[in-house]
Each structure stands twice: as C-alpha cells, then as structure tokens.
PDB file of C-alpha atoms in Angstrom:
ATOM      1  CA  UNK A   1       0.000   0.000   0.000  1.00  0.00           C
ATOM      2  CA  UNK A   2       1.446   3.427  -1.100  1.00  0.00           C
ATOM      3  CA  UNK A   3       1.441   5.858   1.779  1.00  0.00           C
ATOM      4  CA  UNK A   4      -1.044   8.410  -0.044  1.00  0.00           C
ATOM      5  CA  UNK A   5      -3.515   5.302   0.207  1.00  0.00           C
ATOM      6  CA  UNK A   6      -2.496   4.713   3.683  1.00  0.00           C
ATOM      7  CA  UNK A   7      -3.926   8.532   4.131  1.00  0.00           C
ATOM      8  CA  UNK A   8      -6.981   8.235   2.080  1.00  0.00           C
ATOM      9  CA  UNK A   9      -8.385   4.700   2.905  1.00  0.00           C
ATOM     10  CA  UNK A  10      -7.156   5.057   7.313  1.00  0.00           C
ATOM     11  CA  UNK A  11      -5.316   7.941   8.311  1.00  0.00           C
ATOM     12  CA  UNK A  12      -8.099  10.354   7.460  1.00  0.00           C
ATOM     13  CA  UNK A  13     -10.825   9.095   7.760  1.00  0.00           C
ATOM     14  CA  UNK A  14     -10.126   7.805  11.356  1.00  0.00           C
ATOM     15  CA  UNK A  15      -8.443  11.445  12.306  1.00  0.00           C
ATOM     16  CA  UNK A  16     -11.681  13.080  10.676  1.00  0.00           C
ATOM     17  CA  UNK A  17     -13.381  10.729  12.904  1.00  0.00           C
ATOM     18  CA  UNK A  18     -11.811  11.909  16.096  1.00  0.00           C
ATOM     19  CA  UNK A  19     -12.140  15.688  14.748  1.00  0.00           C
ATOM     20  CA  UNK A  20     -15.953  15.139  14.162  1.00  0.00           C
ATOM     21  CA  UNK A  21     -16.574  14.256  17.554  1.00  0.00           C
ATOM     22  CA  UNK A  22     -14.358  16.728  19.384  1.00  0.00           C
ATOM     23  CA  UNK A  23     -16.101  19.445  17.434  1.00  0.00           C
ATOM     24  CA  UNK A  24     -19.019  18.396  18.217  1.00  0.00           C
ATOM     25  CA  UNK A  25     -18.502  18.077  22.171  1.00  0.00           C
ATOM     26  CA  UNK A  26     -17.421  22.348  21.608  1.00  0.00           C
ATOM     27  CA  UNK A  27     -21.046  22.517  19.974  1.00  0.00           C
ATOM     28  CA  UNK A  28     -20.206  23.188  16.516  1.00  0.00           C
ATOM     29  CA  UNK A  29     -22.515  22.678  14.226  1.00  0.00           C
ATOM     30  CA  UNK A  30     -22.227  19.849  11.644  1.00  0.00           C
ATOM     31  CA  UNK A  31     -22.036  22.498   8.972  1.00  0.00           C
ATOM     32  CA  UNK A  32     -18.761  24.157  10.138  1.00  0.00           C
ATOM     33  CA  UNK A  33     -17.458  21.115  10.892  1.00  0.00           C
ATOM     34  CA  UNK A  34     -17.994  19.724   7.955  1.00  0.00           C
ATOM     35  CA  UNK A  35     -16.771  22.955   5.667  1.00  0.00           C
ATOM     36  CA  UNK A  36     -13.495  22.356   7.652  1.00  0.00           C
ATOM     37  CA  UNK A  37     -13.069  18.681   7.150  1.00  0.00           C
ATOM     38  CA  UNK A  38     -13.926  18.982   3.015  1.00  0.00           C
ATOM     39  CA  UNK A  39     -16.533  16.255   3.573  1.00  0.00           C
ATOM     40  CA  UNK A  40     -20.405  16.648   3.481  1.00  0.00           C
ATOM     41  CA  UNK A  41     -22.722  17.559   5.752  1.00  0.00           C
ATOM     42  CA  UNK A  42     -24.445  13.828   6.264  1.00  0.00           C
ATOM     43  CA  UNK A  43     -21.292  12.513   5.865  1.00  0.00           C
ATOM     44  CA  UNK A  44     -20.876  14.022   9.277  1.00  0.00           C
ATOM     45  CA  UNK A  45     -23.820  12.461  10.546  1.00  0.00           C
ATOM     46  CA  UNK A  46     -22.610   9.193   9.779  1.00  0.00           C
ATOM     47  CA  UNK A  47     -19.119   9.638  11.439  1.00  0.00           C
ATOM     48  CA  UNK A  48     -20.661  10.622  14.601  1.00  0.00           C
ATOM     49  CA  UNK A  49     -22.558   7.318  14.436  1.00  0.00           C
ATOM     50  CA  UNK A  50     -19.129   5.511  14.942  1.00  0.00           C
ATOM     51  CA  UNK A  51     -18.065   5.572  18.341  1.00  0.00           C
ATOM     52  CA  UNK A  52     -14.555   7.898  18.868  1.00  0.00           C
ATOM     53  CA  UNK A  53     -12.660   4.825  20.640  1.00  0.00           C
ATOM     54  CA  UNK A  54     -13.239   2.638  17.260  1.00  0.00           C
ATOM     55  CA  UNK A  55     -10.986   5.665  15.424  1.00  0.00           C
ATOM     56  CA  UNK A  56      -8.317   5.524  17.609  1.00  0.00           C
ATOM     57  CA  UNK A  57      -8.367   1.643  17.877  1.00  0.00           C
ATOM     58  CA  UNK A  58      -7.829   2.146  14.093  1.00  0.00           C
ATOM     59  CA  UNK A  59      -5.461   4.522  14.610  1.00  0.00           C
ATOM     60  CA  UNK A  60      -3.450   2.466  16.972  1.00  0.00           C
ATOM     61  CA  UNK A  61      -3.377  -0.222  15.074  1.00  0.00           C
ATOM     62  CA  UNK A  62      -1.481   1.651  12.200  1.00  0.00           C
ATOM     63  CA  UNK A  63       1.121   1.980  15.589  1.00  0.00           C
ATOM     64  CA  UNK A  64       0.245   5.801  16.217  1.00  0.00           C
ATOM     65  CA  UNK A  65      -0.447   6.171  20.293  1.00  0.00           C
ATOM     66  CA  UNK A  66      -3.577   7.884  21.423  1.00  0.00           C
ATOM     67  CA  UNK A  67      -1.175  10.178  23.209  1.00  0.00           C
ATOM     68  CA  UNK A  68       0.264  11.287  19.650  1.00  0.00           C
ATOM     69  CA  UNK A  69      -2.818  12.075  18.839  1.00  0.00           C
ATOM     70  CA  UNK A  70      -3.931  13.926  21.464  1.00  0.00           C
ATOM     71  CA  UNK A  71      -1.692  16.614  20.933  1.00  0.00           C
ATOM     72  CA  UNK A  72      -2.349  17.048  16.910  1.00  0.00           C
ATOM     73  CA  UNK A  73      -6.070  16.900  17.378  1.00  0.00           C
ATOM     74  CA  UNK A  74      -6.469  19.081  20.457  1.00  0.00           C
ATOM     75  CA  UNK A  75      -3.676  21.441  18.041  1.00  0.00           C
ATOM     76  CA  UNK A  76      -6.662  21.428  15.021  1.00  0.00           C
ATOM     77  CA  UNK A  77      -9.535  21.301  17.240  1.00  0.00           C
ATOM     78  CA  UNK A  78      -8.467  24.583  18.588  1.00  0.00           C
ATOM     79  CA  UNK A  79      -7.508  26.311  15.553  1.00  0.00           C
ATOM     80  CA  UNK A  80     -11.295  25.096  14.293  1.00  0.00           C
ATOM     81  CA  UNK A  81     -12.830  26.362  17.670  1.00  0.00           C
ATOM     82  CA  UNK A  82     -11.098  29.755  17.318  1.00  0.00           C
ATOM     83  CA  UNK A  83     -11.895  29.643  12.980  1.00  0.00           C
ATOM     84  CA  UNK A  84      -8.279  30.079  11.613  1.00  0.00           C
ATOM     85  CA  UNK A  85      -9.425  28.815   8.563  1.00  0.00           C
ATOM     86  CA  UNK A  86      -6.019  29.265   6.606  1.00  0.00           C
ATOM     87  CA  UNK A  87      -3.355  28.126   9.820  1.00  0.00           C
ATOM     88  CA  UNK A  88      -5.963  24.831  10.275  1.00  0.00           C
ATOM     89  CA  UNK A  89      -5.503  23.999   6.575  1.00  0.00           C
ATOM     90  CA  UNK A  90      -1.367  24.385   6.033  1.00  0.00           C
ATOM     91  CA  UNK A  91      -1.226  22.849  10.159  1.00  0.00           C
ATOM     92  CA  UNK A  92      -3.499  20.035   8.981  1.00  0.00           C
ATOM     93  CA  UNK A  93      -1.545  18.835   6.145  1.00  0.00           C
ATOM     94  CA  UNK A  94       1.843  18.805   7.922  1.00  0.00           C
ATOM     95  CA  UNK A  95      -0.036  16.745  10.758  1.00  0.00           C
ATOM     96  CA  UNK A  96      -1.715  14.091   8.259  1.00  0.00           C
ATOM     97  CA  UNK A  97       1.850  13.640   6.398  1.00  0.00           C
ATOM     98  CA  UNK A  98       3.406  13.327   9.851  1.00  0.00           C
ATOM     99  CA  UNK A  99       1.353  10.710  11.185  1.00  0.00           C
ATOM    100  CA  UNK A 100       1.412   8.614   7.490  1.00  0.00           C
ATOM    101  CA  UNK A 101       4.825   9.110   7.661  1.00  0.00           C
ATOM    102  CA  UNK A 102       4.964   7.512  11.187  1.00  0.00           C
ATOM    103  CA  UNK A 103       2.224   5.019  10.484  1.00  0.00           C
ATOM    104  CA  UNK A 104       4.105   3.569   6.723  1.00  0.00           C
ATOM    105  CA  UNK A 105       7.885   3.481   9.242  1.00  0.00           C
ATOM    106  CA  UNK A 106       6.341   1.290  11.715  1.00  0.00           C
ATOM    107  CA  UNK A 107       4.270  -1.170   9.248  1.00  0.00           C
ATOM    108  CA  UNK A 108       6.786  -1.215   6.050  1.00  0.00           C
ATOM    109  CA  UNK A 109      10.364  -2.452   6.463  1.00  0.00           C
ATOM    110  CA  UNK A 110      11.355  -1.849   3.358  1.00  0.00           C
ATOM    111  CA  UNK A 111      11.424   1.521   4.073  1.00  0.00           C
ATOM    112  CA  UNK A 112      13.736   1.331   6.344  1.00  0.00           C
ATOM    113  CA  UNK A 113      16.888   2.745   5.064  1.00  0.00           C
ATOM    114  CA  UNK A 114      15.225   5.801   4.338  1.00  0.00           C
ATOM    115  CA  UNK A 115      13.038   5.895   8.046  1.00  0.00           C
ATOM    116  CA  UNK A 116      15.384   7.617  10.523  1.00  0.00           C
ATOM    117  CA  UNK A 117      14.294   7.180  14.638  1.00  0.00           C
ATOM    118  CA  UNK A 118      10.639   6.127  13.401  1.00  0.00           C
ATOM    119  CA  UNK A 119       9.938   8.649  11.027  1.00  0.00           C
ATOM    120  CA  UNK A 120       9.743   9.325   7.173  1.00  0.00           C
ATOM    121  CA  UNK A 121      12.266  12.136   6.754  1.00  0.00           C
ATOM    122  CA  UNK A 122      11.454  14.133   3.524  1.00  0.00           C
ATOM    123  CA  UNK A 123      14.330  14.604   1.663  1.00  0.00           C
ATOM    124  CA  UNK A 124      13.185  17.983   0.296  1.00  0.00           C
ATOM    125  CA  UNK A 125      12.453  19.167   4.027  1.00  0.00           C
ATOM    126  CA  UNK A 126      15.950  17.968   5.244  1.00  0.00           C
ATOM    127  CA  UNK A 127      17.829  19.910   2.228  1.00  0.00           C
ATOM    128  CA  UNK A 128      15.772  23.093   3.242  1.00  0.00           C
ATOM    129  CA  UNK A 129      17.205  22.357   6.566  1.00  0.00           C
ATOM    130  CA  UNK A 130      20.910  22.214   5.455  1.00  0.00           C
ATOM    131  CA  UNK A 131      20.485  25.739   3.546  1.00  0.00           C
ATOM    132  CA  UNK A 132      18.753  27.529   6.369  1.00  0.00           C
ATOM    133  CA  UNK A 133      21.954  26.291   8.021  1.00  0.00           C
ATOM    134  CA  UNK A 134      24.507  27.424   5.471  1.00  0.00           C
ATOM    135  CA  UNK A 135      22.517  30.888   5.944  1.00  0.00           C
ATOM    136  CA  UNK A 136      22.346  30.983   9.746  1.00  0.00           C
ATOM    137  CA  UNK A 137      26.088  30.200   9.127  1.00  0.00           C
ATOM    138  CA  UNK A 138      27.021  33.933   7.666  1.00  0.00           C
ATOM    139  CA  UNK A 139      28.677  35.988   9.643  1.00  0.00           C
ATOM    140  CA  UNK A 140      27.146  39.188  11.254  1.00  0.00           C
ATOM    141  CA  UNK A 141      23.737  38.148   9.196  1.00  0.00           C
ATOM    142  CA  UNK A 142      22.041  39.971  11.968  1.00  0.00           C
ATOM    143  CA  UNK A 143      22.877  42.969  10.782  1.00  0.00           C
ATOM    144  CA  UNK A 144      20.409  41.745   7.937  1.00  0.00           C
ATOM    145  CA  UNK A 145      17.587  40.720   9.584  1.00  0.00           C
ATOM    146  CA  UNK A 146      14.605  42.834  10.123  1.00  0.00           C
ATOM    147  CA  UNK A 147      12.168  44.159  13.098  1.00  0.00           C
ATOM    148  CA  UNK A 148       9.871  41.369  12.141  1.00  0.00           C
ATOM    149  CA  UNK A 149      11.840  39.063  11.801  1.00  0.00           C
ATOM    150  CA  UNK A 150      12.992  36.509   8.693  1.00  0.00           C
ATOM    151  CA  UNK A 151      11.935  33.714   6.476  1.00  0.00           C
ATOM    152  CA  UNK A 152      13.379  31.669   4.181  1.00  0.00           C
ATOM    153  CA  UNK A 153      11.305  29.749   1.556  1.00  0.00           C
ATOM    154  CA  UNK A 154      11.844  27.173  -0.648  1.00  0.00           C
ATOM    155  CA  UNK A 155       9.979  25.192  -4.178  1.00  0.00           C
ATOM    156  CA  UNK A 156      11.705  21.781  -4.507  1.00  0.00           C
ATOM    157  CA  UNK A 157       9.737  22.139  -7.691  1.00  0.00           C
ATOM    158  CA  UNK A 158       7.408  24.340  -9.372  1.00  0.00           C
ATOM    159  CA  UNK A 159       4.972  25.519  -7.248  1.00  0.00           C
ATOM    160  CA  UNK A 160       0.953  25.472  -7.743  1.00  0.00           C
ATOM    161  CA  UNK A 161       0.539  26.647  -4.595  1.00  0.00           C
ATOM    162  CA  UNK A 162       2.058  27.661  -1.180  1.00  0.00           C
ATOM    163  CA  UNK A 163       1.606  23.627   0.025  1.00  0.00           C
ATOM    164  CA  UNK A 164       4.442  23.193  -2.408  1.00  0.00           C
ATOM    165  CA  UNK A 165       6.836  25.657  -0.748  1.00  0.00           C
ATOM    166  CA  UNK A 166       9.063  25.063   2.469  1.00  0.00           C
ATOM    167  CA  UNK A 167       9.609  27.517   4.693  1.00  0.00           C
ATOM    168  CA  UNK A 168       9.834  27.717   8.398  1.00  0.00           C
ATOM    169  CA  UNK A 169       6.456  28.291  10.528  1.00  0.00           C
ATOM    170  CA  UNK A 170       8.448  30.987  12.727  1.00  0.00           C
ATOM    171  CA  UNK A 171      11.071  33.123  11.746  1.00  0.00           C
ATOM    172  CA  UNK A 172      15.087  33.991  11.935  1.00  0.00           C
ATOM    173  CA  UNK A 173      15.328  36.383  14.544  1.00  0.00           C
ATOM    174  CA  UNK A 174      18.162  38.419  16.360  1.00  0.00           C
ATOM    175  CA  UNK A 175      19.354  36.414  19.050  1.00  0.00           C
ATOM    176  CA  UNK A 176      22.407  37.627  21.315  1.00  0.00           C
ATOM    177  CA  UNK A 177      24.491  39.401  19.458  1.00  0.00           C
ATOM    178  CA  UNK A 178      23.718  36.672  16.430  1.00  0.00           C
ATOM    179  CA  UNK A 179      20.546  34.800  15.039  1.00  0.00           C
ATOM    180  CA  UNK A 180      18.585  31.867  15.760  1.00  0.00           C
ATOM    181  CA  UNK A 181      15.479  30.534  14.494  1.00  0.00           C
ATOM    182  CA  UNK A 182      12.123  29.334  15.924  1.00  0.00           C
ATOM    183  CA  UNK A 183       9.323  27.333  14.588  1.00  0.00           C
ATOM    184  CA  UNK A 184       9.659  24.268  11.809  1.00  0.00           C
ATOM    185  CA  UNK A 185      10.000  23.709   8.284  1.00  0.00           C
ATOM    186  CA  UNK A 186       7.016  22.562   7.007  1.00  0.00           C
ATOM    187  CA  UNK A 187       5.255  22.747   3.773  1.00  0.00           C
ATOM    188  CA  UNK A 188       3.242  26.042   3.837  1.00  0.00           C
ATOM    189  CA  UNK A 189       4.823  27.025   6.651  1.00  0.00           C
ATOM    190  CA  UNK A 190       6.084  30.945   5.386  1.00  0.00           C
ATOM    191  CA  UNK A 191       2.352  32.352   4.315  1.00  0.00           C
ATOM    192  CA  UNK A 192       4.666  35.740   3.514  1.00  0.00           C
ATOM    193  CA  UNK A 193       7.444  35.080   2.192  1.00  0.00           C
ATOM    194  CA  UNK A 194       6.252  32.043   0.817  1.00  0.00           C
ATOM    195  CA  UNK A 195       3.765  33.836  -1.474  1.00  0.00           C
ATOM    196  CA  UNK A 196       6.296  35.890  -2.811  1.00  0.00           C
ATOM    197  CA  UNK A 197       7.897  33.035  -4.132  1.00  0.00           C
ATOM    198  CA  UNK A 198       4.495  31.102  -5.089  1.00  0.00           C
ATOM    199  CA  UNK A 199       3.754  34.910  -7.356  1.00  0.00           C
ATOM    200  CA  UNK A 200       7.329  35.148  -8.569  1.00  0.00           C
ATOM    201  CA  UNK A 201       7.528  31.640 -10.108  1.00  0.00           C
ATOM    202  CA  UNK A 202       4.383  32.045 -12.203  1.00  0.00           C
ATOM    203  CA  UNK A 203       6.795  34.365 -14.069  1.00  0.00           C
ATOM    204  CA  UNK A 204      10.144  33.085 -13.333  1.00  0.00           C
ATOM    205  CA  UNK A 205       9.961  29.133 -13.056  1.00  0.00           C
ATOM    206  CA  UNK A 206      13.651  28.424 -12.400  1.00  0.00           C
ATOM    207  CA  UNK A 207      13.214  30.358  -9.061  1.00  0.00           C
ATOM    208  CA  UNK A 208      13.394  28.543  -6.041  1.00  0.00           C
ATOM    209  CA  UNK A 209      14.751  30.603  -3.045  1.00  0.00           C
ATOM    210  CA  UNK A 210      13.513  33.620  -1.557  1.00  0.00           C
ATOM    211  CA  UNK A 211      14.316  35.461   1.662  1.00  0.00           C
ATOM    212  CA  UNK A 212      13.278  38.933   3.135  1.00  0.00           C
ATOM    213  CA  UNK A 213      15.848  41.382   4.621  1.00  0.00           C
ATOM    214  CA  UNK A 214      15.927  44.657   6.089  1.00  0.00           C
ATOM    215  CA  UNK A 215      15.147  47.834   4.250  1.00  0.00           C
ATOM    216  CA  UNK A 216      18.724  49.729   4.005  1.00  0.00           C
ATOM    217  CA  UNK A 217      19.714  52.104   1.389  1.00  0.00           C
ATOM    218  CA  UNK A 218      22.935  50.690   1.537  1.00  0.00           C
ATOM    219  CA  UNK A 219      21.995  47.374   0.705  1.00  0.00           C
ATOM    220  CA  UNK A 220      19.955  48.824  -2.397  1.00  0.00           C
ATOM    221  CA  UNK A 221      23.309  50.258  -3.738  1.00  0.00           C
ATOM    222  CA  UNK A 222      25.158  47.582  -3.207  1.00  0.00           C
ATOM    223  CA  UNK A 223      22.586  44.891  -5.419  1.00  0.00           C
ATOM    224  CA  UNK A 224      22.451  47.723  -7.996  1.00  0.00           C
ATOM    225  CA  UNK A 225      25.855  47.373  -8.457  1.00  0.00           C
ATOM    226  CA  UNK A 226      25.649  44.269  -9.083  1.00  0.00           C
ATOM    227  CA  UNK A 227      23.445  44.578 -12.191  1.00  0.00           C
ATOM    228  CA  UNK A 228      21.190  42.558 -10.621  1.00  0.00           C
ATOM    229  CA  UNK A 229      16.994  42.801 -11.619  1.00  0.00           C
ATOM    230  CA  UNK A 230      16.142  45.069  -8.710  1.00  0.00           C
ATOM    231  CA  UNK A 231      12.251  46.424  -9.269  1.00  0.00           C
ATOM    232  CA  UNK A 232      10.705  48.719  -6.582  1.00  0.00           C
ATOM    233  CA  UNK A 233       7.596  49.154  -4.841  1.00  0.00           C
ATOM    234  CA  UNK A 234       5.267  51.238  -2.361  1.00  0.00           C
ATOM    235  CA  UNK A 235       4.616  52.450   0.057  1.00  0.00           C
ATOM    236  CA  UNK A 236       0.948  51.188   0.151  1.00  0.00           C
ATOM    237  CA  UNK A 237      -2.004  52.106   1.893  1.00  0.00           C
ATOM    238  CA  UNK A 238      -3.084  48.896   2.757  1.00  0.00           C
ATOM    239  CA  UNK A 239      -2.533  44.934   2.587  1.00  0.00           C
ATOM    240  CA  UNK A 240      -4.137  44.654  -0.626  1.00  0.00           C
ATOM    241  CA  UNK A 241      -2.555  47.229  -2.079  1.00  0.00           C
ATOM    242  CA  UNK A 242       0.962  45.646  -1.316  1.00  0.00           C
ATOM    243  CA  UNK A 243       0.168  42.419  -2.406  1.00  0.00           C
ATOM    244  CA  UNK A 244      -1.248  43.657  -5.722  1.00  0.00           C
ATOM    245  CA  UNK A 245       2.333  45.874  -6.361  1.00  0.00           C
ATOM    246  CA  UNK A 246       4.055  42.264  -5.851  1.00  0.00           C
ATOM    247  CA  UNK A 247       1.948  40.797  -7.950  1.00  0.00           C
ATOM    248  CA  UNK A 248       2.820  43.546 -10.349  1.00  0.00           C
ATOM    249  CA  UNK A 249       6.034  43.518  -9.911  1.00  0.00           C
ATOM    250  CA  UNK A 250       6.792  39.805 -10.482  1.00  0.00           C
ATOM    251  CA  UNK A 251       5.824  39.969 -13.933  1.00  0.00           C
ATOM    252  CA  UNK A 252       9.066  41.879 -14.707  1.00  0.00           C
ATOM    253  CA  UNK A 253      11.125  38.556 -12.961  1.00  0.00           C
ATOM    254  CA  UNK A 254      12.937  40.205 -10.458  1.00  0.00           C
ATOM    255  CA  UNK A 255      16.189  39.369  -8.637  1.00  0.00           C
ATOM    256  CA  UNK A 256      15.213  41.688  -5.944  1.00  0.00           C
ATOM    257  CA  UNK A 257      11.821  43.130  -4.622  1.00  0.00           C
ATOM    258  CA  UNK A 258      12.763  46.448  -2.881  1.00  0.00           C
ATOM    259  CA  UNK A 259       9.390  47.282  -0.801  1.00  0.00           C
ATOM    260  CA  UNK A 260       8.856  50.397   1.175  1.00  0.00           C
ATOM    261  CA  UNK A 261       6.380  49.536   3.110  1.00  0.00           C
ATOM    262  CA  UNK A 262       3.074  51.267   4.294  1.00  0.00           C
ATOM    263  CA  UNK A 263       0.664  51.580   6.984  1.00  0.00           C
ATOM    264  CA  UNK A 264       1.247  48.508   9.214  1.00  0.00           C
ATOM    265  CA  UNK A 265       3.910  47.457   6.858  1.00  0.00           C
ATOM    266  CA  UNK A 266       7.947  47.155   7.969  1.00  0.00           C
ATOM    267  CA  UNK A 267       9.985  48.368   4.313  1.00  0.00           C
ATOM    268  CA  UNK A 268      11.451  45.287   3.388  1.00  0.00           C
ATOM    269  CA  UNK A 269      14.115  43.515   1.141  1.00  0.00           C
ATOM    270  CA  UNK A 270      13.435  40.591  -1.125  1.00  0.00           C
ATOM    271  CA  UNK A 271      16.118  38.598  -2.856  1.00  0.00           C
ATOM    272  CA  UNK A 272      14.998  35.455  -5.297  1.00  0.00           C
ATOM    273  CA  UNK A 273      18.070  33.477  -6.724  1.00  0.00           C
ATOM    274  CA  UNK A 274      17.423  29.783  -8.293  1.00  0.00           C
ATOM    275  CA  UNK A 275      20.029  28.357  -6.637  1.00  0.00           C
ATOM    276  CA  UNK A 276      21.527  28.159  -2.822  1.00  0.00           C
ATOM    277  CA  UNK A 277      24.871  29.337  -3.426  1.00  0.00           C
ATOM    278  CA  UNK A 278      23.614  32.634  -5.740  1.00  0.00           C
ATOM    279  CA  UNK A 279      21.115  33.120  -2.243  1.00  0.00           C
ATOM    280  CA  UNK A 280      24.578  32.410  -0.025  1.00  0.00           C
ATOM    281  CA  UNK A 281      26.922  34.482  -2.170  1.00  0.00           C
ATOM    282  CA  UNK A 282      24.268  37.473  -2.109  1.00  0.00           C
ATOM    283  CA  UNK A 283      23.541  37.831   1.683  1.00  0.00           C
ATOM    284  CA  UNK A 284      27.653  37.728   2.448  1.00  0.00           C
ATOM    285  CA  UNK A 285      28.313  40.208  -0.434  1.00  0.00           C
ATOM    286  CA  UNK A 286      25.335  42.742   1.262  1.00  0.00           C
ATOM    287  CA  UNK A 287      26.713  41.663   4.861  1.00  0.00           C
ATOM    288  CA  UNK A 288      30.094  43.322   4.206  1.00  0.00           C
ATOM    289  CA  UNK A 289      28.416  46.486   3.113  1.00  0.00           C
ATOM    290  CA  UNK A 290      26.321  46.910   5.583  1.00  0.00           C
ATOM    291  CA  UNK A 291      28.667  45.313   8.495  1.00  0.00           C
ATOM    292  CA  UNK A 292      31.466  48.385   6.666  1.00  0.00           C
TER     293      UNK A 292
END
C-alpha cells in the first residue's frame, strides 16, 4: 500500500473521525465542521454514528499512540474552535503527512533505510534544513535581519501553490548578538514570504529561493551594483494594495523586490536566486556592506 492510500483509505478518515466528535462536544454545528473537514454535511452524521474509541483503535493499530494524537487533534480542534481557517488547513496537512509518515515506518520495512528514529524524513524538508543552516552560518547576518523578523522559503519544484513551498512556521530572529530561528520547516509554513515566491515563479519558473531582509539604502546600492533585476515598490495604503504591487512587480522577474512599506507594513528587502549558493553568495556580499 502506497502511503497516499495509507492517508486516504485510514489515516483520514479515522483522524476526521476523532475531529468530528471533538467538534461536536465544543457545539459546533455539523455544517462548520464539515466545511473544515472537506466532507459533506451527512457525511458528518454518519461519522458521529461511529463511536470515537473505534478511530483511535484504528489509529493504533497503524502503531500511532492515542497520546500522539492527542496533541495534533487538540492542536486542530483549537484552531477550528477559534476559525483560523487558513493556519488549520497548512497545520493540517503537515499533521496528516506526519502521522502517514509515522504510520508507513512502523508497518513497512522496506522503508527502512530511508526511516530515521521512526519517522519518514522528507528529503526535500531535510535539504531546506541544510540551507537555512549554510545561511544561519554567515557571519554578522544579523545585521540583515529585520524588526519582524525573517523567512526563508523554498519550491523543490514548481509551485501550484504555497503547500508546495518550504519555509519555516516561525522566523530567523536576532538572538544575542547573532541569530537563531524558531518554529519548523514545514510545507506552507512561510504564508509571507512564501507567497512571494508562489507569485514570482508564475513568471520566473527556475526560481526557487527567496528570503526577506531589512530595508537599508545601503543594501539597495550595493545589489544595484551588481546589475542585478532590482524592481521597486510602495509604500501602500493597505494589505491589498501591497500584495497587488508584488503581484505587479513579479511579472518583470525580479532578482530583488525592494518594498517600502506602508501603513502597518515594515519596508522590506526581497532577494529570489534559483540556486543556494547565488542566495549564499548574495547575503555575504550585502553583509560586508552593511557590516562596513
């Protein structure tokens, strides 16, 4: 059995299961619940017929303990409860992967040269994870990083939509002097800087890096000077107004998005390379100008 039938014909319907009846103990009515898990309204119905226990005997079967899945459920029940829509969708898939990924570990040995400590380790996840390294690696690369905080995303391939980019579901901060991260990278997980590159690619499909820095004129001298495709943009009034000046301005295929910002918007620095080492070589060329 391939994993994405492992998903469709146990995984999720058990784990919709659970969902059902959690929701249902919060009082939510069958409609929302049902708009969230992308199922009908009577098929509802007839989940709630099923006692919970039976899902997470099926569940446990597959070797995933209740406790397990506990935490992911009361993690989607609550974004459900509290209607964050667009976090309970991106949070959801990483969760269902997770679980298939520890479910097909357990029950197929012949994936085990590629199962590490019980789990299915995406290769694609686990190169994102040696570049984010590589960068965190640069010296003085706080001196890059703005108020808000950074991202870095990532399309293995081609993206269709922002499920097919990695990024990190925190940021890179300023952390004593250097940087550190927080949060996990997860498909979906940048819904920022991840868009950029999602709007970007339509135009430009080679891309697959992009990373915001901080606003600094310096900085804009310096990637002029190196004939790079620098296109400019704002301020803005409002959200929707900044995204549709990205939008605009990815049609040109930029190297660089120079954005300065708006109401409720930091000014901020965009740089979209194809490959690691053109991302790498970039941020330590701009950290020496701006470190000087």
């Amino acid at each position: 059995m391939l994993i994405h039938e492992l998903i469709q014909s146990k995984i999720l319907p058990a784990l919709r299961g659970i969902i059902a009846h959690r929701l249902n103990e919060h009082g939510i009515s069958q409609r929302r619940i049902a708009r969230y898990l992308e199922i009908t309204q009577p098929m509802i119905s007839r989940l709630l017929k099923t006692s919970i226990d039976e899902y997470y005997r099926i569940l446990l079967e597959l070797g995933i303990p209740r406790s397990i899945l506990d935490h992911y459920v009361n993690i989607l029940v609550d974004l459900i409860v509290n209607d964050q829509y667009e976090r309970y969708i991106t949070t959801s898939f990483t969760i269902i992967n997770q679980l298939a990924m520890k479910a097909a570990c357990i029950n197929y040995k012949e994936l085990t040269s590629i199962c590490l400590e019980g789990d299915l380790r995406d290769p694609d996840i686990e190169y994102y994870r040696s570049i984010l390294y590589r960068v965190l690696s640069i010296p003085n690369l706080a001196s890059l990083i703005p108020e808000v905080g950074s991202n870095l995303a990532y399309a293995p391939r081609p993206p269709r939509s922002l499920s097919d980019i990695i990024g990190l579901t925190g940021r890179i901060v300023k952390s004593g002097g250097g940087v550190s991260f927080y949060g996990f990278p997860m498909y979906g997980g940048s819904r920022h800087v991840g868009r950029i590159l999602l709007l970007v690619s339509k135009y430009k499909s080679n891309t697959k890096f992009c990373i915001n820095i901080k606003y600094d004129r310096r900085i804009l001298g310096k990637l002029e000077s190196l004939g790079l495709k620098l296109v400019k943009t704002g301020p803005h009034q409002n959200e929707d107004e900044y995204w549709t000046a990205i939008e605009n301005s990815s049609v040109e295929k930029p190297d660089v998005i120079c954005d300065a910002g708006g109401l409720g918007l930091e000014p901020m620095i965009y740089i979209i390379t194809e490959t690691p080492s053109q991302l790498i070589e970039l941020l330590e060329k701009i950290r020496v100008e701006v470190v000087e």
